[in-house]
């Protein structure tokens, strides 16, 4: 029985037969706004509205083609999420299903929230925590601002960093932070964990001061700082101990990247020329776009070309690199140049990625490596 306009009024939906309890006020306001046409309960009204805006086959095909997706289930309506596969080769989901809201795509939103960087794939989140945070997660990924239990890969202590903080460059472990004051005993234990034995324990000053010692792997002399070891540098740079995927004796790759940030910049670098190498994917996740690459038969040639280009840019032309501009060390601060810099002399005030890549090709030619891209298999009849 009706009591008040704003109190629930037990009723039955004549369209689906469900028991509902709308208020008279809500029914009257909807009638004033939408007319007296029967709408039924909220679920029935939503279904009717969705059906009203349902796409025909031609519009649906056009939307799917523009969104670069492949549906896995039949399309229902514009407001229901459609299970699909993103066709972008660089998609972090790697072919795993995503759910796309068709009406959002039609409004101009990117179909894949992982490609649009509105969400982080769980596998990518684990990789970021391992690579940047040096933490092995103990539980499944939940969300970016949730404390994520894990084990520090440096000191083996239990930690709970947030992925958001790690992605912003914060340390994941307070015990291992480079600015954490250490006793001599703690510093000694950390040095041993990093596989080097200091000559004099009493010579330790702080985590940013080099500490002479001996590499425990190759027995060679080393002089690292604990802060640099925390940031991922190896204690020993000998060819025997250097921890890197880049080898002088195996094929190498020189690449040029650009970032359309403010200010726009470019970066030269090298990596192993192998399918298992993920360095370029890591750069892509950090906002870099691969512009040019060049293969070399041996990594030594790639490394020499990179060195020649850096000398040309930063020594001969006196351009400022990222370190001089105060960029974070982890973002290639010794290899980046601004595409537009008023402090540079003409004609270098404004440069293009093509001009920078020409410097790379010129260095390869001067060093005699210009034919390196012609691998041995190219000459096999």
Coordinates of N, CA, C and O in Angstrom, one line a residue, residues 41-113:
X41 N 11.3 -2.5 -14.3 CA 12.3 -2.3 -13.2 C 13.6 -1.7 -13.8 O 13.7 -1.6 -15.1
X42 N 14.5 -1.4 -13.0 CA 15.8 -0.8 -13.5 C 16.5 -1.8 -14.4 O 17.0 -1.3 -15.5
X43 N 16.5 -3.0 -14.1 CA 17.2 -4.0 -15.0 C 16.6 -4.0 -16.4 O 17.3 -4.1 -17.4
X44 N 15.2 -4.0 -16.4 CA 14.5 -4.1 -17.7 C 14.8 -2.8 -18.5 O 15.0 -2.8 -19.7
X45 N 14.8 -1.6 -17.7 CA 15.0 -0.4 -18.4 C 16.4 -0.3 -19.0 O 16.6 0.2 -20.1
X46 N 17.4 -0.8 -18.2 CA 18.8 -0.8 -18.7 C 18.9 -1.7 -19.9 O 19.6 -1.3 -20.9
X47 N 18.3 -2.8 -19.9 CA 18.4 -3.7 -21.1 C 17.7 -3.1 -22.3 O 18.2 -3.2 -23.4
X48 N 16.6 -2.4 -22.1 CA 15.9 -1.7 -23.2 C 16.8 -0.6 -23.8 O 16.9 -0.4 -25.0
X49 N 17.4 0.2 -22.8 CA 18.3 1.3 -23.3 C 19.5 0.7 -24.1 O 19.9 1.3 -25.1
X50 N 20.1 -0.4 -23.6 CA 21.2 -1.0 -24.2 C 20.8 -1.5 -25.6 O 21.6 -1.3 -26.6
X51 N 19.6 -2.1 -25.7 CA 19.2 -2.6 -27.0 C 18.9 -1.5 -28.0 O 19.2 -1.6 -29.2
X52 N 18.5 -0.3 -27.4 CA 18.2 0.8 -28.3 C 19.5 1.3 -29.0 O 19.5 1.7 -30.1
X53 N 20.6 1.3 -28.2 CA 21.9 1.7 -28.8 C 22.8 0.6 -29.3 O 23.9 0.8 -29.6
X54 N 22.2 -0.6 -29.5 CA 22.9 -1.7 -30.0 C 23.4 -1.5 -31.4 O 22.6 -1.0 -32.2
X55 N 24.6 -1.8 -31.7 CA 25.2 -1.5 -33.1 C 24.7 -2.6 -34.0 O 24.5 -3.8 -33.7
X56 N 24.5 -2.2 -35.3 CA 24.3 -3.2 -36.3 C 25.6 -3.8 -36.8 O 26.7 -3.4 -36.3
X57 N 25.5 -4.8 -37.6 CA 26.7 -5.6 -38.0 C 27.8 -4.7 -38.6 O 29.0 -4.9 -38.4
X58 N 27.3 -3.8 -39.5 CA 28.3 -3.0 -40.2 C 29.1 -2.0 -39.3 O 30.3 -1.9 -39.3
X59 N 28.3 -1.4 -38.4 CA 29.0 -0.5 -37.4 C 29.9 -1.3 -36.4 O 30.9 -0.8 -36.1
X60 N 29.4 -2.4 -36.0 CA 30.2 -3.3 -35.1 C 31.5 -3.7 -35.8 O 32.6 -3.6 -35.2
X61 N 31.5 -4.1 -37.0 CA 32.7 -4.5 -37.8 C 33.7 -3.3 -37.9 O 34.9 -3.5 -37.7
X62 N 33.1 -2.2 -38.2 CA 34.0 -1.0 -38.3 C 34.6 -0.6 -37.0 O 35.8 -0.3 -36.9
X63 N 33.9 -0.7 -35.9 CA 34.4 -0.4 -34.6 C 35.5 -1.3 -34.2 O 36.5 -1.0 -33.6
X64 N 35.3 -2.6 -34.4 CA 36.2 -3.7 -34.0 C 37.5 -3.5 -34.9 O 38.6 -3.6 -34.3
X65 N 37.4 -3.1 -36.1 CA 38.6 -2.9 -37.0 C 39.4 -1.7 -36.5 O 40.6 -1.8 -36.4
X66 N 38.7 -0.7 -36.1 CA 39.5 0.5 -35.6 C 40.1 0.3 -34.3 O 41.1 0.9 -34.0
X67 N 39.4 -0.6 -33.5 CA 39.9 -0.8 -32.1 C 41.1 -1.8 -32.1 O 41.8 -2.0 -31.1
X68 N 41.4 -2.5 -33.2 CA 42.5 -3.4 -33.3 C 42.3 -4.6 -32.3 O 43.2 -4.9 -31.5
X69 N 41.1 -5.2 -32.3 CA 40.8 -6.3 -31.4 C 40.2 -7.4 -32.1 O 39.7 -7.2 -33.3
X70 N 40.2 -8.6 -31.5 CA 39.5 -9.8 -32.1 C 38.5 -10.3 -31.0 O 39.0 -10.8 -30.0
X71 N 37.2 -10.2 -31.3 CA 36.2 -10.7 -30.3 C 36.3 -12.2 -30.0 O 36.6 -13.0 -31.0
X72 N 36.2 -12.6 -28.8 CA 36.1 -14.1 -28.5 C 34.7 -14.6 -28.2 O 34.5 -15.8 -28.2
X73 N 33.8 -13.6 -27.9 CA 32.4 -14.0 -27.6 C 31.5 -13.1 -28.4 O 31.9 -12.0 -28.9
X74 N 30.3 -13.5 -28.7 CA 29.3 -12.7 -29.5 C 29.0 -11.4 -28.8 O 29.0 -11.2 -27.6
X75 N 28.9 -10.3 -29.6 CA 28.5 -9.0 -29.1 C 27.1 -9.0 -28.6 O 26.2 -9.6 -29.3
X76 N 26.9 -8.4 -27.5 CA 25.5 -8.3 -26.9 C 24.9 -6.9 -27.1 O 23.9 -6.7 -27.7
X77 N 25.6 -5.9 -26.4 CA 25.1 -4.6 -26.5 C 26.2 -3.6 -26.3 O 27.4 -4.0 -25.9
X78 N 26.0 -2.4 -26.4 CA 27.0 -1.3 -26.3 C 27.5 -1.1 -24.9 O 28.6 -0.5 -24.7
X79 N 26.8 -1.5 -23.9 CA 27.1 -1.3 -22.5 C 27.7 -2.5 -21.8 O 28.1 -2.4 -20.6
X80 N 27.8 -3.6 -22.5 CA 28.4 -4.8 -21.9 C 29.8 -5.0 -22.4 O 30.1 -4.7 -23.5
X81 N 30.7 -5.4 -21.5 CA 32.1 -5.6 -21.8 C 32.2 -6.8 -22.7 O 31.7 -7.9 -22.4
X82 N 32.9 -6.6 -23.8 CA 33.1 -7.7 -24.8 C 34.5 -8.3 -24.6 O 35.5 -7.6 -24.6
X83 N 34.5 -9.6 -24.5 CA 35.7 -10.3 -24.3 C 36.5 -10.5 -25.6 O 35.9 -11.0 -26.6
X84 N 37.7 -10.0 -25.6 CA 38.5 -9.9 -26.9 C 39.9 -10.2 -26.6 O 40.4 -10.5 -25.5
X85 N 40.7 -10.2 -27.7 CA 42.1 -10.3 -27.7 C 42.7 -9.1 -28.4 O 42.2 -8.7 -29.5
X86 N 43.6 -8.4 -27.7 CA 44.2 -7.2 -28.4 C 45.2 -7.7 -29.4 O 46.0 -8.6 -29.2
X87 N 45.1 -7.1 -30.6 CA 46.0 -7.5 -31.7 C 47.3 -6.7 -31.8 O 48.1 -6.9 -32.7
X88 N 47.5 -5.8 -30.9 CA 48.8 -5.0 -30.8 C 49.9 -6.0 -30.5 O 49.9 -6.6 -29.4
X89 N 50.9 -6.0 -31.3 CA 52.1 -7.0 -31.1 C 52.8 -6.7 -29.8 O 53.4 -7.6 -29.1
X90 N 52.8 -5.4 -29.4 CA 53.5 -5.0 -28.1 C 52.6 -5.0 -26.9 O 53.0 -4.5 -25.8
X91 N 51.4 -5.6 -27.0 CA 50.5 -5.6 -25.9 C 51.1 -6.4 -24.7 O 51.5 -7.5 -24.9
X92 N 51.0 -5.8 -23.5 CA 51.6 -6.5 -22.3 C 50.8 -7.8 -22.0 O 51.4 -8.7 -21.4
X93 N 49.6 -7.9 -22.5 CA 48.8 -9.2 -22.2 C 49.3 -10.3 -23.0 O 49.0 -11.5 -22.7
X94 N 50.0 -10.1 -24.1 CA 50.6 -11.2 -24.9 C 49.6 -12.1 -25.5 O 49.8 -13.3 -25.5
X95 N 48.4 -11.6 -25.9 CA 47.4 -12.5 -26.5 C 46.4 -13.1 -25.5 O 45.4 -13.8 -26.0
X96 N 46.5 -12.7 -24.3 CA 45.5 -13.2 -23.3 C 44.3 -12.3 -23.3 O 44.4 -11.1 -23.7
X97 N 43.1 -12.8 -23.0 CA 41.8 -12.1 -23.1 C 41.8 -10.8 -22.3 O 42.4 -10.6 -21.3
X98 N 41.1 -9.8 -22.9 CA 40.8 -8.5 -22.2 C 39.3 -8.3 -22.4 O 38.7 -9.0 -23.2
X99 N 38.8 -7.4 -21.6 CA 37.4 -7.0 -21.8 C 37.3 -5.6 -22.2 O 37.8 -4.7 -21.5
X100 N 36.5 -5.3 -23.3 CA 36.4 -4.0 -23.9 C 35.0 -3.5 -23.8 O 34.0 -4.2 -24.1
X101 N 34.9 -2.2 -23.4 CA 33.6 -1.6 -23.4 C 33.4 -0.8 -24.7 O 34.1 0.1 -25.0
X102 N 32.5 -1.3 -25.5 CA 32.4 -0.9 -26.9 C 32.0 0.6 -27.0 O 32.6 1.4 -27.8
X103 N 31.1 1.1 -26.1 CA 30.7 2.5 -26.1 C 31.9 3.4 -25.8 O 32.0 4.5 -26.3
X104 N 32.8 2.9 -24.9 CA 34.0 3.7 -24.6 C 34.9 3.8 -25.8 O 35.5 4.9 -26.0
X105 N 35.0 2.7 -26.5 CA 35.9 2.8 -27.7 C 35.3 3.7 -28.8 O 36.0 4.5 -29.4
X106 N 34.0 3.7 -28.9 CA 33.3 4.6 -29.8 C 33.4 6.1 -29.4 O 33.3 7.0 -30.3
X107 N 33.7 6.3 -28.1 CA 33.9 7.7 -27.7 C 35.3 8.2 -27.9 O 35.7 9.3 -27.6
X108 N 36.2 7.2 -28.3 CA 37.6 7.6 -28.6 C 38.6 7.0 -27.7 O 39.8 7.2 -27.8
X109 N 38.1 6.2 -26.7 CA 39.1 5.6 -25.8 C 39.8 4.4 -26.4 O 39.3 3.8 -27.3
X110 N 41.1 4.2 -26.0 CA 41.8 3.0 -26.5 C 41.2 1.7 -26.0 O 40.8 1.6 -24.8
X111 N 41.0 0.7 -26.8 CA 40.3 -0.5 -26.5 C 41.0 -1.2 -25.3 O 40.4 -1.7 -24.4
X112 N 42.3 -1.4 -25.5 CA 43.1 -2.2 -24.5 C 43.6 -1.3 -23.4 O 44.5 -0.4 -23.6
X113 N 43.1 -1.5 -22.2 CA 43.6 -0.6 -21.1 C 45.0 -0.9 -20.7 O 45.7 0.0 -20.1

